[in-house]
XYZ file of C-alpha atoms in Angstrom:
347
model
C 91.817 -268.979 -99.430
C 93.226 -267.267 -96.827
C 95.861 -266.543 -100.174
C 93.006 -266.349 -102.649
C 92.128 -263.728 -100.209
C 94.967 -260.964 -100.459
C 94.982 -261.435 -103.852
C 91.864 -259.980 -104.560
C 93.821 -257.267 -101.520
C 96.770 -256.802 -104.162
C 94.377 -256.447 -106.951
C 91.692 -254.189 -105.547
C 94.777 -251.905 -104.592
C 96.774 -252.358 -107.885
C 93.306 -250.856 -109.292
C 92.882 -248.388 -106.758
C 96.303 -246.801 -107.339
C 96.352 -246.703 -111.238
C 92.836 -245.501 -111.131
C 94.318 -242.668 -108.845
C 91.769 -243.767 -106.330
C 92.155 -242.172 -102.699
C 92.352 -245.231 -100.847
C 94.760 -246.837 -102.671
C 97.736 -246.346 -99.666
C 94.768 -248.075 -97.239
C 94.652 -250.692 -99.417
C 98.296 -251.628 -100.172
C 99.247 -255.211 -99.156
C 103.348 -254.378 -98.477
C 103.149 -252.056 -95.994
C 103.147 -254.660 -93.070
C 105.592 -252.295 -91.643
C 104.888 -249.467 -91.644
C 103.900 -248.597 -88.150
C 100.735 -245.935 -89.446
C 99.331 -248.924 -91.094
C 95.451 -247.860 -90.411
C 92.862 -250.299 -88.296
C 89.434 -249.995 -87.498
C 90.529 -249.055 -84.065
C 93.427 -246.337 -85.202
C 90.646 -244.253 -87.099
C 88.444 -243.486 -84.350
C 86.242 -244.536 -86.255
C 82.285 -245.031 -85.373
C 81.087 -245.290 -88.531
C 82.980 -248.815 -90.570
C 86.269 -246.698 -90.645
C 84.222 -244.277 -92.780
C 86.537 -241.456 -90.386
C 89.839 -243.074 -92.707
C 87.300 -242.327 -95.668
C 86.099 -238.950 -95.509
C 89.474 -236.892 -95.386
C 90.414 -238.279 -98.600
C 86.801 -238.700 -100.097
C 86.528 -234.689 -99.448
C 90.488 -234.537 -101.271
C 88.721 -236.457 -104.224
C 85.643 -234.007 -104.461
C 87.770 -230.704 -103.445
C 88.468 -229.645 -107.243
C 85.368 -229.952 -108.598
C 84.252 -227.824 -105.185
C 86.254 -224.991 -105.980
C 85.264 -225.231 -109.850
C 81.765 -225.430 -109.151
C 82.365 -222.417 -106.972
C 83.593 -220.476 -109.887
C 80.535 -221.263 -112.202
C 78.201 -219.650 -108.646
C 80.179 -216.712 -109.302
C 80.644 -216.652 -113.039
C 76.748 -217.549 -112.720
C 75.680 -214.002 -110.893
C 77.866 -212.183 -112.260
C 76.348 -212.618 -115.488
C 73.138 -213.394 -113.981
C 72.811 -209.917 -111.999
C 75.047 -207.782 -115.305
C 72.379 -208.699 -117.819
C 69.593 -207.802 -114.875
C 70.751 -204.475 -114.140
C 71.561 -204.199 -118.134
C 67.126 -204.672 -118.692
C 66.250 -203.295 -115.078
C 63.353 -201.102 -117.148
C 62.177 -204.351 -118.355
C 61.791 -206.220 -114.564
C 58.344 -205.417 -113.132
C 57.688 -205.281 -109.528
C 58.225 -203.825 -106.813
C 62.026 -202.292 -107.044
C 64.390 -200.895 -104.403
C 67.786 -200.102 -105.469
C 68.558 -201.618 -109.407
C 72.101 -203.387 -108.164
C 70.310 -205.040 -105.209
C 67.625 -205.338 -107.175
C 69.514 -207.562 -110.245
C 71.229 -209.535 -107.488
C 68.287 -210.633 -105.082
C 66.837 -211.702 -108.711
C 69.161 -213.932 -109.442
C 70.253 -215.221 -106.335
C 66.201 -215.762 -105.997
C 66.799 -217.902 -109.609
C 69.379 -219.774 -109.150
C 68.341 -221.075 -106.111
C 65.132 -222.275 -107.581
C 63.105 -219.956 -105.048
C 61.512 -217.739 -107.654
C 59.535 -215.687 -105.448
C 58.011 -213.858 -108.206
C 57.639 -209.988 -106.574
C 60.189 -209.510 -108.783
C 60.212 -210.819 -112.979
C 60.593 -210.289 -116.836
C 58.107 -208.384 -118.838
C 59.413 -208.577 -122.928
C 60.559 -210.978 -125.286
C 64.432 -209.888 -124.023
C 64.614 -209.908 -120.683
C 62.230 -213.599 -120.537
C 65.025 -214.970 -122.762
C 67.273 -213.700 -120.336
C 65.971 -215.367 -117.101
C 64.788 -218.565 -119.317
C 68.843 -218.999 -119.693
C 69.746 -218.279 -116.215
C 66.836 -220.896 -115.242
C 68.500 -222.692 -117.256
C 72.226 -222.537 -116.115
C 70.680 -222.639 -112.403
C 69.240 -225.929 -112.898
C 72.666 -227.481 -114.292
C 74.439 -225.992 -111.260
C 72.444 -227.726 -109.560
C 72.912 -231.341 -111.356
C 76.749 -230.755 -111.524
C 76.410 -230.447 -107.418
C 74.367 -233.671 -107.478
C 77.308 -234.960 -109.454
C 79.991 -233.937 -107.192
C 77.425 -235.349 -103.605
C 77.755 -238.695 -105.473
C 81.279 -238.971 -106.183
C 81.802 -237.954 -102.823
C 79.448 -240.778 -101.550
C 80.790 -243.795 -104.366
C 84.506 -242.675 -103.155
C 84.193 -243.297 -99.639
C 81.820 -246.244 -99.982
C 85.070 -247.364 -101.534
C 87.819 -246.121 -98.977
C 85.107 -247.910 -96.297
C 85.247 -251.297 -97.877
C 88.946 -251.548 -98.906
C 90.113 -250.193 -95.650
C 87.693 -253.065 -93.701
C 90.113 -255.250 -95.933
C 93.014 -254.132 -95.114
C 92.807 -254.158 -91.534
C 90.769 -257.576 -91.888
C 93.958 -258.714 -93.733
C 96.314 -257.596 -91.262
C 94.422 -258.639 -87.745
C 92.554 -261.404 -89.311
C 88.887 -262.008 -90.212
C 87.482 -263.022 -86.844
C 89.098 -260.144 -84.978
C 87.858 -257.540 -87.779
C 84.351 -259.225 -87.293
C 84.239 -258.503 -83.705
C 85.285 -255.461 -84.086
C 82.725 -254.235 -86.941
C 80.287 -255.180 -84.547
C 80.806 -252.871 -81.960
C 81.528 -249.960 -84.445
C 78.386 -247.998 -84.344
C 76.805 -245.307 -87.072
C 77.881 -241.738 -86.488
C 75.340 -239.175 -86.360
C 77.457 -236.391 -85.847
C 77.678 -234.553 -89.224
C 73.415 -234.883 -89.408
C 73.426 -233.636 -86.152
C 75.929 -230.071 -86.806
C 74.010 -229.653 -90.167
C 70.341 -229.797 -88.083
C 71.134 -227.816 -85.405
C 73.369 -225.519 -87.977
C 69.870 -225.673 -90.315
C 67.819 -224.236 -87.608
C 69.667 -221.417 -86.207
C 69.591 -220.408 -89.697
C 65.875 -220.882 -90.442
C 65.642 -218.361 -86.430
C 67.473 -215.630 -87.894
C 65.528 -215.671 -91.193
C 62.717 -215.317 -89.071
C 64.394 -212.570 -86.886
C 64.995 -210.452 -90.179
C 61.376 -210.804 -91.502
C 59.637 -210.039 -88.320
C 62.300 -207.278 -87.616
C 63.442 -205.636 -90.990
C 60.611 -206.227 -93.221
C 57.373 -205.766 -90.550
C 55.871 -209.307 -91.077
C 53.603 -210.789 -88.572
C 55.948 -214.267 -87.191
C 53.430 -217.052 -88.599
C 54.001 -214.969 -91.796
C 57.860 -215.212 -91.084
C 57.834 -218.671 -90.584
C 55.885 -219.176 -93.393
C 58.073 -217.237 -95.589
C 61.137 -219.295 -94.137
C 59.994 -222.454 -94.629
C 58.664 -221.932 -98.458
C 62.489 -220.036 -99.028
C 64.412 -223.227 -97.403
C 62.415 -225.417 -99.553
C 62.421 -224.004 -102.556
C 59.305 -224.095 -102.152
C 58.751 -219.895 -102.849
C 55.256 -218.823 -103.252
C 56.041 -215.497 -103.373
C 52.932 -214.095 -101.520
C 55.855 -213.444 -98.683
C 59.089 -211.872 -99.601
C 61.612 -208.960 -98.650
C 60.687 -205.904 -99.858
C 63.054 -203.084 -98.558
C 66.700 -202.635 -99.684
C 68.071 -204.386 -96.724
C 66.085 -206.740 -96.534
C 66.944 -207.622 -100.083
C 70.405 -207.423 -99.759
C 70.161 -209.811 -96.660
C 67.888 -212.417 -98.094
C 70.557 -212.991 -101.210
C 72.970 -213.852 -98.476
C 70.336 -215.615 -96.683
C 68.899 -217.659 -99.648
C 71.971 -219.058 -100.975
C 72.723 -220.259 -97.397
C 69.229 -221.633 -96.783
C 69.217 -223.688 -99.461
C 72.421 -225.120 -99.092
C 71.811 -225.720 -95.311
C 68.908 -227.786 -96.406
C 70.448 -229.624 -99.397
C 73.773 -230.607 -97.012
C 71.188 -232.142 -94.590
C 69.566 -234.438 -96.929
C 72.950 -235.565 -98.503
C 74.081 -236.149 -94.500
C 71.844 -237.786 -94.026
C 72.041 -240.644 -97.070
C 75.540 -240.702 -96.130
C 74.048 -242.359 -92.823
C 71.781 -244.632 -94.435
C 75.176 -245.674 -96.850
C 76.723 -246.618 -93.973
C 74.569 -248.370 -92.109
C 74.284 -250.439 -95.804
C 77.676 -250.305 -95.681
C 78.490 -252.191 -92.262
C 75.820 -254.801 -93.203
C 78.402 -255.743 -96.624
C 81.603 -255.576 -95.198
C 80.483 -257.702 -92.629
C 78.906 -260.023 -94.607
C 82.224 -259.998 -97.318
C 84.673 -260.144 -94.122
C 82.062 -263.285 -92.710
C 81.885 -265.055 -96.477
C 85.888 -265.837 -96.317
C 85.802 -266.660 -92.843
C 83.124 -269.371 -93.247
C 84.870 -270.384 -96.927
C 87.826 -271.002 -95.214
C 86.859 -272.003 -92.147
C 84.406 -274.550 -93.309
C 86.297 -275.937 -95.968
C 89.065 -276.747 -93.740
C 86.697 -278.072 -90.985
C 85.296 -280.147 -93.714
C 88.582 -281.849 -94.844
C 88.552 -285.487 -93.319
C 92.181 -286.441 -93.339
C 91.724 -289.871 -91.733
C 89.934 -290.870 -94.427
C 92.172 -289.182 -96.576
C 89.959 -286.789 -98.405
C 90.485 -283.428 -98.462
C 89.034 -280.087 -100.531
C 91.067 -278.639 -102.637
C 90.334 -275.873 -105.274
C 87.670 -276.825 -107.563
C 85.569 -277.451 -104.588
C 86.362 -274.664 -104.178
C 84.910 -272.898 -107.308
C 82.214 -275.264 -107.141
C 81.144 -273.987 -103.454
C 80.841 -270.314 -104.672
C 79.120 -271.478 -108.138
C 75.722 -273.069 -106.354
C 76.537 -270.310 -103.472
C 76.074 -267.492 -105.371
C 72.967 -269.721 -107.715
C 74.963 -270.643 -110.993
C 74.760 -273.897 -110.337
C 72.215 -276.395 -107.821
C 72.490 -279.196 -105.905
C 71.160 -281.301 -108.464
C 72.829 -280.340 -111.061
C 75.843 -282.029 -109.437
C 74.618 -284.814 -108.277
C 73.603 -285.262 -112.177
C 76.950 -284.759 -113.293
C 78.897 -286.715 -110.488
C 76.463 -289.667 -110.279
C 78.879 -291.596 -113.206
C 81.825 -291.103 -111.853
C 83.570 -292.851 -108.975
C 83.120 -290.241 -106.627
C 81.257 -288.440 -102.881
C 78.816 -285.947 -103.774
C 78.720 -285.299 -100.556
C 79.707 -281.986 -99.604
C 81.230 -279.314 -96.995
C 78.120 -278.462 -95.415
C 76.292 -280.940 -98.097
C 77.397 -277.723 -100.929
C 79.807 -279.511 -102.484
C 81.288 -282.737 -103.943
C 84.306 -283.696 -102.407
C 87.830 -285.255 -103.822
C 89.418 -288.408 -102.636
C 93.706 -287.724 -101.925
C 96.346 -290.669 -101.805
C 98.928 -290.341 -99.742
C 102.646 -291.128 -101.372
């Protein structure tokens, strides 16, 4: 069973290397003499070796993040240029042409859409329609990057945990995993940053835009959640210059907080899954070996293990085994009453 477990680690590591996954180095079974080999404790992790996986996951999506930043920059430049050219066809309260164009581009891209500036005419409406569609496409790319980050991180967590289990033993690994706690630090930091960002926005709305506190509070909430009713918005030149930055960073803060909340939930489920995988190895190996009755010359081999796993996964039932072995000279009692035993003759 242990050899089977080791072969799984080796295959997973090789597959990770071929796919250039970040966890390949952590999953290699050939680094037993490496003084820098990872362990659950050496990672100083509180989320199932997640801190070991976190830098690798970030490195994996970093090129995508850079590319997304370029897309946002191109979008902002093109959108501002078109709206600046079409400034005479933009209706609403205006301040400075360039600031208004940039402000409207950001409000459109983030799907806030106050409505304090809006297109009038066929061409401006078509341009804004394209900007809206492109903004949603960028949002989809951001979601894809977030999903990739979570998937790669959890792959790394699983392979790191299996690797540690191979090094120190499944039982010891289970004991260590049991003492680990889920890390809520990133959630707390993100929530604090979002709170500070919200307070700054309310302050500017009250002081620069001369809103009442309740109106500023309402405007900040509707903006950061991208609802943007439009009855309260930025109307001064400085307010819009501040608003184009505040709107983009505010919606980003909310999105990042949601990502970290999902990450915590996935860490909880990953911890359960890793414990189940490692515990299955302990049960399979110890259960089958303990069921060997050497005094009666009975031992359980590969066929017994295969039957055990088929029944454990629900592929077959005990009655199927019994009906297949009733005409054979085989005792269908099994380890843990699951698999039939085999007789072995001493040589």
